[in-house]
XYZ file of C-alpha atoms in Angstrom:
706
model
C 0.425 -0.077 -0.248
C 2.663 2.435 0.954
C 6.167 1.855 -0.270
C 9.060 2.862 2.217
C 10.054 5.855 0.192
C 6.489 7.007 -0.530
C 4.053 8.504 1.916
C 0.420 8.992 1.630
C 1.215 12.954 1.226
C 3.641 11.979 -1.744
C 1.064 10.123 -3.516
C -1.576 12.762 -3.183
C 0.839 15.475 -4.341
C 1.811 13.110 -7.203
C -2.073 13.027 -8.202
C -2.671 16.667 -7.773
C 0.473 17.509 -10.005
C -1.041 15.180 -12.400
C -4.166 17.330 -12.471
C -2.286 20.428 -12.753
C -0.609 19.136 -15.556
C -3.900 18.605 -17.673
C -3.864 14.699 -16.530
C -1.191 14.252 -18.931
C 0.309 10.636 -18.657
C 2.844 10.021 -16.512
C 6.073 8.532 -17.677
C 6.424 4.992 -17.957
C 7.683 3.097 -14.701
C 10.851 1.828 -14.358
C 11.190 -1.746 -14.880
C 13.951 -2.619 -12.234
C 11.559 -1.446 -9.377
C 13.488 1.421 -8.056
C 10.553 3.304 -8.135
C 8.364 0.975 -6.146
C 5.209 1.413 -8.007
C 5.157 5.009 -7.671
C 4.406 6.944 -11.157
C 8.055 8.680 -11.670
C 8.253 12.585 -11.782
C 6.092 14.717 -14.313
C 7.096 17.567 -15.927
C 4.900 20.496 -16.910
C 3.427 20.194 -20.581
C 4.742 22.836 -22.860
C 3.375 25.154 -25.595
C 4.572 25.644 -29.071
C 7.278 28.164 -27.363
C 8.625 25.621 -24.836
C 6.800 27.410 -21.787
C 4.300 25.984 -19.536
C 0.706 25.821 -20.410
C -0.661 28.631 -18.316
C -4.241 28.024 -16.782
C -6.548 28.816 -14.138
C -7.517 26.835 -11.168
C -10.944 27.121 -9.857
C -11.657 25.069 -6.352
C -14.235 24.888 -3.769
C -13.597 24.705 -0.006
C -12.294 21.096 0.050
C -10.299 21.657 -3.018
C -8.775 25.089 -1.153
C -8.013 22.599 1.806
C -6.410 20.100 -0.326
C -4.016 22.187 -1.998
C -3.543 24.461 0.765
C -2.134 21.614 2.919
C 0.356 20.282 0.088
C 1.519 22.630 -2.260
C 2.166 26.479 -1.789
C 1.877 29.289 -4.882
C 5.232 28.621 -6.121
C 4.312 25.260 -6.649
C 1.097 26.095 -8.211
C 3.330 28.783 -10.620
C 5.735 25.578 -11.539
C 2.724 23.851 -13.077
C 1.691 26.961 -14.895
C -1.226 28.121 -12.645
C -1.258 32.032 -12.744
C -4.671 32.192 -11.035
C -6.606 30.553 -8.472
C -9.795 31.414 -7.055
C -12.735 30.067 -4.995
C -15.788 28.774 -7.332
C -18.180 31.009 -5.098
C -16.113 34.245 -5.606
C -17.183 36.923 -8.465
C -14.835 35.901 -11.299
C -14.617 37.717 -14.842
C -14.190 36.563 -18.003
C -10.560 35.635 -19.037
C -11.004 34.365 -22.624
C -9.241 31.493 -24.237
C -6.982 30.790 -20.897
C -7.463 26.793 -19.935
C -9.498 26.487 -16.778
C -8.995 23.852 -14.261
C -11.770 22.841 -11.756
C -10.863 20.900 -8.569
C -14.284 20.681 -6.770
C -16.599 18.213 -5.587
C -19.666 17.138 -7.581
C -22.237 18.895 -5.329
C -25.488 20.307 -7.177
C -24.286 23.804 -6.490
C -20.762 23.517 -8.071
C -21.927 21.758 -11.244
C -24.605 24.847 -11.815
C -21.734 27.237 -11.319
C -19.690 25.180 -14.020
C -22.614 25.332 -16.376
C -23.136 28.978 -15.548
C -19.188 29.716 -16.305
C -19.629 27.440 -19.904
C -22.624 29.499 -20.832
C -21.029 33.098 -20.201
C -17.816 31.681 -21.911
C -15.716 32.926 -18.759
C -12.446 30.843 -19.807
C -11.038 28.808 -22.552
C -10.907 24.737 -22.564
C -12.204 23.250 -19.537
C -10.772 20.585 -17.620
C -13.255 19.046 -14.711
C -11.862 17.101 -11.695
C -14.338 16.062 -9.306
C -12.674 15.040 -5.673
C -14.754 11.999 -5.752
C -17.044 9.813 -7.897
C -20.132 11.669 -9.167
C -23.178 9.735 -8.852
C -24.799 8.594 -11.864
C -28.007 10.570 -11.492
C -25.628 13.985 -10.890
C -24.012 13.164 -14.193
C -26.891 12.626 -16.122
C -28.358 16.037 -14.952
C -25.230 17.798 -15.340
C -24.694 16.542 -19.067
C -28.542 17.429 -19.661
C -27.452 20.985 -18.478
C -24.185 21.110 -20.472
C -26.116 20.315 -23.850
C -28.774 22.653 -23.162
C -26.121 25.609 -22.687
C -24.796 24.749 -25.854
C -21.243 24.716 -24.382
C -20.165 21.081 -24.657
C -17.368 21.603 -27.217
C -15.399 23.862 -24.526
C -15.078 20.807 -22.216
C -11.804 19.061 -22.529
C -11.711 16.391 -19.802
C -14.285 15.237 -16.932
C -12.237 13.106 -14.531
C -13.134 11.413 -10.862
C -9.941 11.811 -8.910
C -10.564 10.249 -5.495
C -8.780 12.924 -3.644
C -11.644 14.174 -0.934
C -9.302 14.015 1.942
C -6.624 16.380 3.313
C -3.167 15.331 4.175
C -1.550 17.382 7.160
C 1.596 15.184 7.468
C 3.205 12.508 5.578
C 0.825 9.964 7.305
C -1.729 11.829 8.615
C -5.139 12.439 6.711
C -8.233 14.099 7.545
C -11.523 13.634 5.759
C -12.375 17.354 6.384
C -16.127 16.508 7.775
C -16.232 19.487 10.076
C -16.064 19.824 13.658
C -19.540 18.422 14.696
C -19.040 14.862 13.444
C -18.599 13.536 16.765
C -22.032 15.309 17.989
C -23.973 14.071 14.500
C -22.705 10.464 15.189
C -23.799 10.313 18.746
C -26.508 12.844 19.099
C -30.203 11.640 19.037
C -31.269 14.863 17.487
C -29.382 14.018 14.254
C -31.875 13.546 11.503
C -31.888 10.020 9.722
C -31.041 11.735 6.402
C -28.158 13.722 7.738
C -26.662 10.671 9.693
C -27.066 8.609 6.390
C -25.220 11.731 4.408
C -22.322 11.400 7.080
C -21.696 7.822 7.052
C -21.945 7.955 3.334
C -19.073 10.776 3.083
C -16.971 9.020 5.386
C -17.459 5.912 3.400
C -16.465 7.842 0.039
C -13.285 9.542 1.686
C -12.054 6.284 3.075
C -12.423 4.648 -0.330
C -10.576 7.627 -1.933
C -7.700 7.106 0.403
C -7.502 3.710 -0.410
C -7.564 4.032 -4.208
C -4.687 6.638 -3.493
C -2.755 3.935 -1.437
C -3.253 1.568 -4.346
C -4.151 -1.468 -2.637
C -7.458 -3.288 -1.196
C -6.980 -3.562 2.583
C -8.252 -6.283 5.298
C -11.062 -4.424 7.164
C -11.191 -4.998 11.085
C -13.602 -2.946 13.272
C -15.473 -3.546 16.966
C -18.935 -4.482 16.526
C -21.883 -1.752 16.880
C -21.572 1.804 16.703
C -20.415 4.056 13.670
C -17.863 1.827 12.964
C -19.382 -1.013 11.611
C -21.815 0.530 9.896
C -18.795 2.382 7.777
C -17.271 -0.910 7.435
C -20.117 -2.360 6.014
C -20.494 0.068 3.516
C -16.956 0.689 2.641
C -16.385 -3.356 2.119
C -19.465 -3.256 -0.198
C -18.507 -0.232 -1.998
C -15.088 -1.883 -2.706
C -16.368 -5.335 -3.575
C -18.999 -3.671 -6.054
C -16.160 -1.683 -7.563
C -13.884 -4.687 -7.944
C -16.659 -6.925 -9.620
C -18.496 -4.205 -11.543
C -15.652 -2.343 -13.175
C -14.134 -3.802 -16.176
C -10.962 -1.675 -15.586
C -11.235 -1.137 -12.027
C -9.161 1.548 -10.265
C -6.640 -1.377 -8.839
C -6.355 -3.365 -11.888
C -3.632 -0.788 -13.414
C -1.256 -0.126 -10.209
C 1.842 -1.317 -12.055
C 4.348 -2.540 -9.382
C 2.410 -0.829 -6.678
C -0.229 -3.463 -6.603
C 2.289 -6.225 -7.217
C 3.984 -5.579 -3.950
C 0.635 -7.302 -2.393
C -0.236 -10.859 -3.440
C -3.620 -12.559 -2.800
C -2.865 -13.673 0.853
C -4.259 -11.733 3.260
C -1.068 -11.303 5.487
C 0.575 -9.644 2.551
C -1.998 -6.941 2.440
C -2.515 -3.674 4.571
C -5.352 -3.584 7.337
C -7.607 -0.789 7.741
C -8.477 -0.642 11.354
C -11.947 1.524 11.711
C -12.543 2.774 15.448
C -15.295 5.228 17.038
C -14.325 8.047 19.080
C -15.849 6.700 22.211
C -13.278 4.056 22.292
C -10.906 6.576 24.291
C -11.784 10.230 24.602
C -8.600 10.962 27.053
C -6.386 11.834 23.916
C -8.818 14.167 22.652
C -8.370 16.264 26.219
C -5.045 15.670 27.285
C -2.012 17.980 27.864
C 0.378 16.906 25.755
C 4.591 17.676 25.607
C 5.446 17.143 22.037
C 5.994 20.094 19.705
C 3.141 19.311 17.393
C 0.949 18.628 19.994
C 1.468 21.852 21.771
C 1.175 23.648 18.632
C -2.233 22.272 17.913
C -3.150 23.210 21.350
C -1.820 26.574 22.005
C -1.394 28.107 18.577
C -4.609 26.188 17.340
C -2.903 24.835 13.993
C -5.273 23.623 11.402
C -4.201 22.761 7.627
C -0.454 23.008 9.117
C -1.048 26.959 9.393
C -0.576 29.110 12.670
C -0.690 32.518 13.472
C 1.838 33.672 16.170
C 2.078 37.039 17.792
C 5.540 38.497 18.159
C 6.817 41.878 19.734
C 6.990 44.487 16.647
C 10.594 45.509 18.399
C 12.209 42.754 20.643
C 14.355 45.287 22.483
C 11.437 47.468 22.911
C 8.519 45.259 23.792
C 6.318 48.403 24.234
C 6.001 49.160 20.886
C 3.455 46.226 20.632
C 3.370 43.387 18.780
C 2.268 42.133 15.102
C 0.904 38.791 13.893
C 2.792 36.505 11.562
C 1.193 33.198 9.945
C 3.370 30.288 9.199
C 3.045 27.254 7.415
C 4.426 23.987 8.973
C 4.687 20.830 6.880
C 7.117 17.941 5.939
C 9.094 20.313 3.531
C 10.259 22.468 6.680
C 13.274 19.915 7.700
C 13.477 21.363 11.279
C 9.338 20.412 11.824
C 9.988 17.330 10.104
C 12.599 16.147 12.531
C 11.058 17.718 15.693
C 7.002 17.403 15.476
C 7.124 14.277 17.853
C 10.082 15.413 20.045
C 9.224 16.516 23.651
C 9.330 20.213 23.679
C 12.512 21.017 25.863
C 14.637 19.048 23.088
C 13.188 21.207 20.470
C 14.914 24.141 22.202
C 18.030 22.267 22.338
C 17.727 21.448 18.735
C 17.167 25.123 17.837
C 20.180 26.442 19.422
C 22.157 23.258 17.801
C 21.115 24.439 14.527
C 21.735 28.193 15.251
C 25.493 27.186 16.184
C 25.887 25.215 12.860
C 24.476 28.260 10.937
C 26.771 30.691 12.588
C 29.928 28.399 11.556
C 28.720 28.064 8.427
C 28.395 31.658 7.950
C 31.584 32.324 9.472
C 33.409 29.861 6.969
C 31.820 31.642 3.957
C 32.690 35.262 5.086
C 36.407 33.697 6.260
C 36.885 32.498 2.609
C 35.452 35.448 1.042
C 36.797 38.220 2.747
C 33.312 39.454 3.524
C 32.459 41.123 6.983
C 29.197 39.684 7.215
C 26.911 37.937 4.876
C 25.002 41.228 4.205
C 28.336 42.500 2.686
C 28.631 39.391 0.440
C 24.827 39.618 -0.943
C 25.655 43.279 -1.863
C 29.053 42.445 -3.226
C 30.969 44.947 -1.179
C 34.610 44.394 -0.669
C 34.498 40.619 -1.677
C 37.276 38.931 -3.035
C 36.447 36.621 -6.194
C 38.433 33.352 -5.182
C 35.395 31.972 -3.339
C 32.654 34.131 -4.769
C 31.040 31.272 -6.851
C 31.057 28.707 -4.408
C 29.732 31.424 -1.574
C 26.979 32.598 -3.850
C 25.682 28.764 -4.406
C 25.681 28.318 -0.680
C 24.147 31.748 0.410
C 20.370 30.895 -0.799
C 20.233 27.813 1.179
C 22.030 29.453 4.078
C 19.311 32.423 4.133
C 16.695 30.072 3.803
C 17.658 27.591 6.913
C 18.180 31.021 8.726
C 14.539 31.914 7.759
C 13.098 28.641 9.101
C 15.199 28.649 12.423
C 13.795 32.408 12.599
C 10.547 30.946 12.220
C 10.436 28.266 14.836
C 12.299 30.607 17.482
C 9.074 32.739 17.044
C 6.800 29.763 17.412
C 8.967 28.485 20.412
C 8.512 31.818 21.887
C 4.938 31.616 21.756
C 4.624 28.234 22.922
C 6.664 29.397 26.033
C 4.325 31.956 26.928
C 1.301 29.722 26.608
C 2.876 27.170 28.727
C 3.780 29.513 31.520
C 0.543 31.147 31.249
C -1.613 28.397 31.453
C 1.042 25.922 33.481
C 0.934 23.185 30.845
C 4.008 21.484 32.472
C 2.076 21.039 35.536
C -0.741 19.718 33.862
C 1.092 17.530 31.780
C 3.208 16.201 34.805
C -0.293 15.514 36.819
C -1.575 13.661 33.887
C 1.330 11.281 33.562
C 0.116 9.697 36.816
C -3.494 10.966 36.611
C -4.660 7.242 37.932
C -2.696 7.774 41.022
C -4.759 11.253 41.994
C -7.287 10.657 44.844
C -10.350 12.417 44.921
C -9.316 14.866 47.751
C -6.344 15.779 45.719
C -8.210 16.342 42.401
C -10.814 18.652 44.235
C -7.645 20.526 45.798
C -6.466 20.964 42.377
C -9.517 22.363 41.133
C -9.719 24.917 44.050
C -5.921 25.836 43.346
C -6.327 29.741 41.849
C -2.623 29.320 41.034
C -3.044 26.549 38.300
C -2.707 28.780 35.082
C -5.173 31.382 33.673
C -7.197 29.134 31.370
C -10.031 27.507 33.194
C -10.730 25.130 30.154
C -7.421 23.237 31.138
C -8.875 22.257 34.874
C -12.005 20.951 32.901
C -9.804 18.855 30.694
C -7.687 17.653 33.713
C -11.052 16.579 35.705
C -12.406 14.800 32.793
C -9.628 12.804 31.855
C -9.210 11.850 35.768
C -12.936 10.683 35.638
C -12.506 8.484 32.615
C -9.480 6.886 33.850
C -9.929 6.661 37.633
C -11.102 3.137 39.101
C -13.003 4.565 41.904
C -16.570 5.286 41.830
C -17.620 8.981 42.247
C -20.660 9.146 44.008
C -23.532 11.754 43.420
C -22.488 14.351 46.124
C -18.726 13.936 45.167
C -19.650 14.944 41.755
C -21.711 18.131 42.960
C -18.639 18.889 44.753
C -16.346 18.499 41.805
C -18.742 20.581 39.761
C -19.229 23.281 41.927
C -15.307 23.563 41.970
C -15.320 23.579 38.277
C -17.751 26.608 38.337
C -15.774 28.216 40.700
C -12.822 28.415 38.416
C -15.167 29.686 35.756
C -15.828 26.424 33.760
C -18.845 25.684 31.818
C -19.662 22.327 33.006
C -22.003 21.578 30.306
C -20.207 18.538 28.806
C -20.070 16.386 31.993
C -23.841 15.444 31.580
C -22.806 13.506 28.591
C -19.135 12.525 30.072
C -21.115 10.539 33.066
C -23.098 8.575 30.488
C -20.064 7.726 28.150
C -17.722 6.930 30.951
C -19.373 3.034 31.816
C -18.359 2.682 27.667
C -15.022 3.962 27.783
C -14.008 2.082 30.833
C -14.672 -0.906 29.083
C -12.990 0.074 25.883
C -9.871 1.808 27.131
C -6.837 -0.155 28.149
C -4.526 0.572 30.783
C -1.394 1.903 29.551
C 1.715 0.643 31.309
C 4.916 2.571 30.645
C 7.404 0.835 28.307
C 10.112 2.133 30.170
C 10.859 3.197 33.707
C 9.385 6.619 34.753
C 12.169 9.078 34.911
C 12.369 11.952 37.413
C 13.316 15.385 36.269
C 16.536 16.442 37.451
C 20.275 17.365 36.207
C 21.136 14.144 34.163
C 21.560 14.316 30.134
C 18.190 12.974 29.387
C 16.505 15.829 31.436
C 18.745 18.619 30.785
C 15.837 21.349 31.512
C 15.130 24.616 30.255
C 16.780 26.191 33.138
C 19.790 24.056 32.988
C 20.228 24.997 29.531
C 18.965 28.646 29.923
C 22.525 30.544 29.719
C 23.684 28.774 26.798
C 20.465 29.285 24.864
C 19.824 33.083 25.953
C 23.114 34.181 24.426
C 22.198 32.901 21.097
C 18.588 33.498 21.072
C 19.084 37.043 22.160
C 20.710 37.724 18.437
C 17.834 36.048 16.883
C 13.918 36.203 17.078
C 13.425 35.111 20.476
C 14.848 38.499 22.124
C 16.088 39.029 25.556
C 12.915 37.716 27.368
C 13.247 34.403 26.523
C 15.168 33.755 30.068
C 12.187 34.971 31.722
C 9.898 32.643 29.713
C 11.700 29.582 30.625
C 12.234 30.465 34.401
C 10.046 28.151 36.136
C 9.000 25.852 33.123
C 9.604 22.334 33.934
C 11.407 19.722 31.720
C 10.097 16.302 31.419
C 11.100 13.269 28.935
C 7.762 11.254 28.545
C 7.838 7.680 28.788
C 6.741 5.612 26.335
C 3.210 4.910 27.129
C 0.778 3.753 24.398
C -2.769 4.881 24.123
C -5.616 2.558 23.597
C -5.749 3.173 20.308
C -2.128 2.331 19.863
C -2.583 -0.943 22.137
C -5.644 -2.071 19.633
C -3.352 -1.555 16.495
C -0.804 -3.543 18.082
C -2.959 -6.269 19.109
C -3.970 -6.497 15.207
C -0.673 -5.903 13.597
C 1.358 -7.723 16.446
C -0.632 -9.825 18.243
C 2.234 -12.297 19.233
C 3.875 -9.174 21.106
C 0.514 -7.532 22.341
C -0.824 -7.787 26.096
C -3.503 -10.280 27.050
C -5.595 -7.144 27.730
C -5.363 -5.774 24.345
C -6.051 -9.194 22.649
C -9.229 -9.511 24.475
C -10.355 -6.413 23.547
C -10.127 -6.745 20.031
C -10.827 -10.567 19.968
C -14.426 -10.102 18.561
C -13.625 -7.513 16.078
C -15.352 -8.176 12.965
C -13.484 -9.181 9.888
C -14.228 -7.720 5.987
C -12.225 -8.817 2.957
C -13.552 -7.062 -0.194
C -11.651 -9.455 -2.283
C -14.181 -12.473 -1.090
C -16.933 -13.622 -3.540
C -19.234 -13.902 -0.306
C -21.777 -11.561 -0.778
C -23.162 -10.002 2.678
C -26.791 -9.791 1.072
C -28.727 -6.351 1.119
C -27.356 -3.486 3.488
C -29.686 -0.924 5.208
C -29.077 2.683 5.786
C -27.047 3.493 8.752
C -30.066 5.476 10.540
C -31.909 2.107 10.795
C -28.883 0.956 13.347
C -30.683 3.290 15.798
C -32.995 1.003 16.565
C -30.557 -1.882 17.803
C -29.441 -1.738 21.132
C -26.568 0.452 21.726
C -24.494 1.766 24.707
C -25.262 5.523 24.038
C -28.153 7.973 23.369
C -28.443 8.364 19.839
C -25.495 6.080 19.106
C -25.625 3.486 16.439
C -26.016 -0.212 17.222
C -24.651 -3.447 15.475
C -25.986 -4.436 11.887
C -24.281 -7.620 12.208
C -23.239 -7.519 8.729
C -19.791 -8.361 9.407
C -17.897 -11.916 9.974
C -16.052 -13.058 12.990
C -12.516 -13.436 12.404
C -11.254 -17.107 12.797
C -8.606 -17.990 14.851
C -5.619 -17.680 12.212
C -7.218 -14.195 10.853
C -7.034 -12.921 14.567
C -3.286 -13.957 14.958
C -2.042 -13.216 11.390
C -0.580 -9.790 11.629
C 0.078 -6.757 9.325
C 3.501 -4.984 8.814
C 0.996 -1.835 7.415
C -1.782 -0.338 8.738
C -4.432 2.768 8.277
C -5.862 3.687 11.324
C -9.098 5.705 11.123
C -11.060 7.194 14.347
C -14.760 8.215 13.230
C -15.582 11.146 15.413
C -12.470 13.243 15.725
C -8.616 12.661 15.917
C -6.134 14.195 17.711
C -2.404 15.025 16.927
C -1.255 12.926 20.623
C -2.811 9.900 19.381
C -1.160 10.444 15.493
C 2.135 10.812 17.599
C 1.779 7.959 19.960
C 1.024 5.422 16.913
C 4.180 6.896 14.869
C 6.161 6.336 18.271
C 5.132 2.938 18.414
C 5.654 1.982 15.029
C 9.457 3.327 15.145
C 10.213 1.668 18.150
C 8.747 -1.729 17.296
C 10.062 -1.801 13.824
C 13.193 -4.138 12.969
C 16.088 -1.675 14.120
C 13.979 -0.121 16.946
C 14.472 0.338 20.513
C 11.945 -2.258 21.164
C 11.747 -4.541 18.248
C 12.513 -8.222 18.447
C 14.944 -10.084 16.314
C 14.117 -10.215 12.574
C 10.615 -7.543 13.278
C 9.770 -6.321 9.770
C 9.460 -2.311 8.988
C 6.186 -1.401 10.229
C 4.341 1.686 8.570
C 0.925 2.999 10.198
C -1.145 5.927 8.367
C -3.640 7.850 10.939
C -6.613 9.441 9.982
C -10.264 10.793 11.193
C -13.100 12.731 10.191
C -11.622 15.933 11.425
C -8.238 16.409 13.390
C -9.456 18.598 16.099
C -7.800 20.662 19.005
C -8.919 19.871 23.014
C -10.944 23.244 22.869
C -12.821 22.577 19.702
C -13.562 19.006 20.819
C -14.712 20.122 24.373
C -16.702 22.993 23.470
C -18.236 22.430 20.085
C -19.109 18.717 20.601
C -18.823 17.480 24.537
C -20.809 20.480 25.648
C -23.419 20.517 23.006
C -24.120 16.577 23.712
C -23.914 17.548 27.276
C -26.639 20.346 27.047
C -28.987 17.695 25.124
C -28.339 15.145 27.825
C -29.081 17.468 30.889
C-alpha cells in the first residue's frame, strides 16, 4: 500500500500535480522496481514556445484545503497556474485561457460550472471531481451542458478520488467539520443527515484506499458507527472490483504487485469509534506538534503567532505572523514528535551550525558579513561562486530557524501562562490522583489562567479512575469547576460515556521506567540550558525575554506509554507481542475482505441501526453485517495499517502511533529480532484540538443529555 519511500502525502501530491498538468500521462515506470510502483516525476506540458501552458485553477472549500495542505503558490506557478480562485467568488472573463476545476460534485458546483461555460468565461475546461460523481448527478450535468450549447468547451471530466486532506506525511483528515462526533452520537441528528455523513466517510476512505493503491483487510468493533462504515466500505470496494471492467486497482503497476492475494501480505484498515477513548482528545501533551495544535490552534498546517514588533522595546506592541508547517520544513519534520525541551536544544544546535557555516563563508570570501557578501561589497572573487551557491540555502535555513524561534517563544508563553507543564506532569500519573487531591487542584487559583485546562484535567481523571464517584462527590467537583470559571455542560454527557469507555480503554503501562526530572543528560531542562540558549537567542527572534519565559518551566521526558488506540493497533498488527488485555478487547472485532466473493446481502441505511441496542443515546447499534474473524485471521499480523477514528482525531494519538511503529519496527529500540518494518497511516473525520472538541461537541451533547 505505502512503499518505504513514499508516504500518503507523496502520493496525493503526485495526483494533484498530474491534475495541474492537465492529466497528462505520467512517464512509464522503471522496470527495475526502483520507483516502488510510484509514478515517475512528471514535468509540465509545454506549449509551442517551450513554456508551461498557463491556466486558471478554480476550487471549492475542500479543493482549497486539499491544495493548501500540500502545495504553495510557487508550486502552483511551477505547473503553470497563474490565477487560483474560489468557485463562489465573483469572477470575470479571461477568454482563451484553460481552466481547471477541482471541486466536489455537488448540485451547486455543477450549476456554477454550467453558468461559467454558458458565459464563456474561460477557454478549454478541465473538470476534476474530488470523488466519484453519482450517476443521477452526472446525467443532470450532461443535460444542462447540452442545453447550454457549450459542450465543445469541455476537454476532460475526471473522478480523482482525492476528497481527503493530508496534514503530515501519514496523517489525513476527511475534513468533515467539527461536528462529526456530535452528529454520530446525538439523538437529534436527522436520519438523512446521519446517512449522508456515513456515506461521506465511506467515500473519503474509498479515496484513501484508491490513492494508496491496495485493497486492505478491514477490522472494526461490533456496533456503533465503525461497523456501519466498514459494512458500507466493504460493499463499495467489492462492487467496484466486480462491476468495473477496468477497476482502479487493476492498473496499479508495480504498486499492486507488492501485495499478492494472501491476506497476510496486504495492509489492514482499522476503523474505530471516538468513544473507544476520549482521553487523547483532551490531554495536555508535551511534544512540539501537540503543543502547536493546543496552544496555537494549528489547522491545515497553518498557525498565527503574535510576536513583538521590536524585540528590544516591547512597549511598541506586537504584530501577527502566519506560518506554514509541513514535511518540507526540515526542522518541523525532524522535531514534530519530539518533547518540547529537546526542540529548544535543537534550535540552539542549528543556530550554532548556521553561525559556523556563515563565518566560514565570510572568512573565505573576505567579507565582513553575509549582508556584505550579498551586496558584493569588498568581496574577493576567489571563492565567490561557491559562496553564492551556498548563500540561498543558508538564508533559507536561517529563515526557518527564525520562524521556529518565534513559535517557541509563543509556546513558552502559553506553557507558562497556563502552567501546561504542571498539567502534563499530573496527567502522566492521573490514576494515582485521589478524589481529595483532584478537588484541591480544581480549587487551586494558581493553576494557570485558562479554566478549560482544569475541566480537561478533571474529565481525564474521571474517565481514567477506577474509583466510583458518588452523586454527592460529583456535585462537589462541579461546584469547584464552576468556581474556577468552567462551563460544566459537557459533564452530563461524559457521565454517560464513562461506563462505555471504561470497558474499551486499555490501561497503559509505560514501556520504560518513569524517569524523574533532574540534572541528568536526558533531563537537561530549560533552566539548565538557559544560559547557553539565551546568549544565542538574544541575537535572533526570541529576544532578551527568553530567560524570563523559561524560568520556572519544568522539563520532562515522556515515558513510552501506549494509548488505547495504539494498543488496539498492536493487537491487530502484531498479536504475538500484544498484551493479553489488548488481545481480549479485539478478539471479537469484525473481519471484512473486499476481495472475498461472499456477498453480504442487502444493506440497510445506517440510521436504521439506531433501533438496535446501543450503549449511548443516539448512537448506532450493530447491524450484524460483518463476519467474526477465525483464529488464524486474528493472529495473522500485518506490517502496514491505516487507523481511522470516526468522530475526531488528535495529534497526540497520531504521534503515539508513530512512536510505536518506529519503536517496534526492525532496528527499533523495542524491536524483537527479525521484526519487519512497520508503517501506519492515521486519519479521522477531522483533526481537532481539545478546545474545539470539548466546547463544540461534548458540551453540545451534554446540553442535550441534561
